[in-house]
Structure formats: C-alpha cells, structure tokens
C-alpha cells in the first residue's frame, strides 16, 4: 500500500492552496469547513504543522457570533456557483452564511495527541468553544441539532430532507447557471428542483442579513438532523478532554453533552426503530434510514437495534455503508447522498463502532472503503452495489481517511 500512501499524500499537498486545502480541483475550489477538519487529520499523519495551520485558517474566518462558515471564498473562482456575490455576507475573506458539521474539535484532539503543541491548542480552544456555544444558542430543538439548509449537513440531497424540502417554495428563484454539472456527470449530482430550493433557502437567509434567530424562528427549512447531533455530541466530548488538557473548566461543555444526549433520543423514530431526521416545522420524521443513523456510536451511544439495522444493510450491499437504505424507495446507487458510499462517513461510523467494541462491523466497513479506493482511486463517493467511482477525483477527504487509517 506504499504507493497509495504516497498518492494520498500527493493529493493533500496537491490540493493545498497555501494554508487551506480545497476538497478537489474544479468542482470545489474553496475551503470547506468539515472537509478542512478531515484534511487537518490527514496532514497530521505526516506534517503536524500543516495540520494545525488548516484549522487555524478555518477559524480565522469565524464570525463574531461564533459561527464558523461552511465555505471560505479565499480566491474567487468563476467555476463555482453560488459564489460570494450570491451569499452577500460582507466578510473578508468572503464566506457563506451557513455552517457545517463541527468535526474540528475532534480533529484538534487527534492532532494534539500526535503533536503536543499546547500553545496552538490553547489558541484554538476558545474559538472551538465559541462555535459550540453558537450551536447551543441557535440550533437546538429539544436538544437535537438543527440544520437551516441541506448544505449545512453536508449531505445535500439526502432523502432525509425530501419532506421538508417539498415545503420550500422556489417559484421566485429565477434563472441561474449551475457549475457543478460542468465538472461531473449530472446523474451523480442533485437535480434542478433541489438547486432551486437550495437557492430559495439561501435567499431567505440573505434577506435577514444572516440573522441566526430569525432563521431559526422562520426559515423555510429547519430540520433536526442525526448527523449534526451526533457529530456535535462527539465534538463536545473531545472538547471536554481538551479542556482538561488545558486546565480549563469543562462545566459548560458537560451541560451541552447532557442536552445533546437527551436531544439524540428525540430523533428516535419509534416506527422504523432507528435514528431519523425530524422536520421541526411539521414535527414529522423523514422515515429515512441513512448513513447518519449509524453515527450513534461515533457519539458514544450504543444501540442494539441500530446494530441489527447495520448488519442487515451490510448484508444487502457489496460495499458498505450506503448513504441511504438500499431497499428504501428513494435509493439511487450513484446520485450523491441518495445511496452512494462516502469514505469519510465510513471513517466516522467505523471509529464509533470500534470504540464500542463492535470490531466485526468496524473491520468490514474499513475493508470495504479501502477496497473501493484500491480499485478506483480517491474518489468523492462510490456505488455500493457495483463499486463504481462517482463525483470528483483526487478528493482530499478520501485521501485523508486513507492516511489516518495507515497510521
Ligand atoms: C456544493 O456546492 O455542492 C456543496 O455541496 C455545497 O456545500
């Protein structure tokens, strides 16, 4: 595997734009929030200084509110839509007005454990704390973390959002030109109706001047999401450990952990018996067994029924974990978050399973992910049935997880 280790490192350094890493050339030409956290963990395997730098660049774009934006537009690129002219957040550097899954504290802990740079950790700590405090202040519904836009979850077109998205009126969106389908096959991307609604939700936020309270109260899309809830819960556990390292009081963080643990249980769909997305506006579940459901272990929550679902799903695909139930009505093996396997989510799921002692499933998921990469290269996502590559190539986070596993 030496050759693939070398290629993975070359992808990270090749996607390095000087202090930040793009997810992949062309399709995603900026710094994305959670991609950056994975890039940082990948860099920590061979260049700890560069790993810290990635997180420092990310937090340099943090808003005064504590929010850390989902994209930082360091250098404007006409090959991407919607760019800073559409978001209009009036920041320097320009950013989007929404956030993304808070993996950064977990990344910081991992980097610190390899490279005990207390000063750099101490500088990042209050920023991470402020971001988590922003979530607690603006994004909890009964303790579960809500997204105000599908792009916040990172799982843009997951069937999890179909019900809530159907209620978004996109009649006023007008004409625009997508850029994503100029880079990859349109059959692997969200559809036009999805994009219309993504823009409509964006315009609502923009018209409020990106007012978090107004968005939470009246935004056209507000969904309590298992992936955000589990990822923030885990990030708070890691942040509490870092507080201990720095001799800081972790009381506030412990409070959030308890709140999120209770919140996670409000995502339990008792009919399907799994963790599910819940539309806050209507109170209804999505009825979507997705890869997000399996992040419970990553958050430190063991669940017998979820393990049964996982065993069953792994028995029905050649390569796990499909991002959506392969027997669900919306399954599509190639369309982005409606079925394909995402190495980066597999990394999180396997990490949680291993920590909970479910080694058989963790091993299977890691082996499947490695096999997909060995067969195809470092693609963005993969077909769970036939193992075909999909989306962007030479993808930063796919290379990053390879390097973390290579140790
Ligand atoms: C995109 O442009 O497809 C991204 O997923 C938005 O974050």
CSV table of N, CA and C and ligand atoms in Angstrom, one decimal, residues 28 32 70-71 80 100 151 156 189 195 336, ligand 1:
chain,number,residue,atom,x,y,z
A,28,UNK,N,-14.9,21.9,-6.4
A,28,UNK,CA,-15.0,22.6,-5.1
A,28,UNK,C,-13.7,23.4,-4.9
A,32,UNK,N,-13.7,24.3,2.4
A,32,UNK,CA,-15.0,23.8,3.0
A,32,UNK,C,-14.7,23.4,4.5
A,70,UNK,N,-19.5,27.6,6.3
A,70,UNK,CA,-19.3,26.3,5.5
A,70,UNK,C,-18.3,26.4,4.4
A,71,UNK,N,-18.3,27.6,3.8
A,71,UNK,CA,-17.2,27.8,2.7
A,71,UNK,C,-16.5,29.1,3.0
A,80,UNK,N,-17.3,28.1,-9.8
A,80,UNK,CA,-18.2,27.7,-8.7
A,80,UNK,C,-19.5,28.6,-8.6
A,100,UNK,N,-21.4,24.1,8.9
A,100,UNK,CA,-21.2,22.7,8.5
A,100,UNK,C,-20.9,21.8,9.7
A,151,UNK,N,-27.2,22.1,2.8
A,151,UNK,CA,-25.8,22.2,2.7
A,151,UNK,C,-25.1,22.2,4.1
A,156,UNK,N,-26.2,16.9,1.0
A,156,UNK,CA,-27.1,17.9,0.3
A,156,UNK,C,-28.4,17.3,-0.1
A,189,UNK,N,-25.3,14.1,-9.4
A,189,UNK,CA,-25.5,15.3,-8.6
A,189,UNK,C,-27.0,15.6,-8.3
A,195,UNK,N,-31.7,22.3,-6.5
A,195,UNK,CA,-30.9,23.5,-6.6
A,195,UNK,C,-31.8,24.8,-6.4
A,336,UNK,N,-25.2,11.0,-5.5
A,336,UNK,CA,-24.7,11.8,-4.3
A,336,UNK,C,-25.0,11.2,-3.0
B,1,LIG,C1,-22.0,22.0,-3.4
B,1,LIG,O1,-21.7,23.1,-3.9
B,1,LIG,O2,-22.4,21.0,-4.0
B,1,LIG,C2,-21.7,21.9,-2.0
B,1,LIG,O3,-22.0,20.6,-1.5
B,1,LIG,C3,-22.3,22.9,-1.2
B,1,LIG,O4,-21.6,22.9,0.1
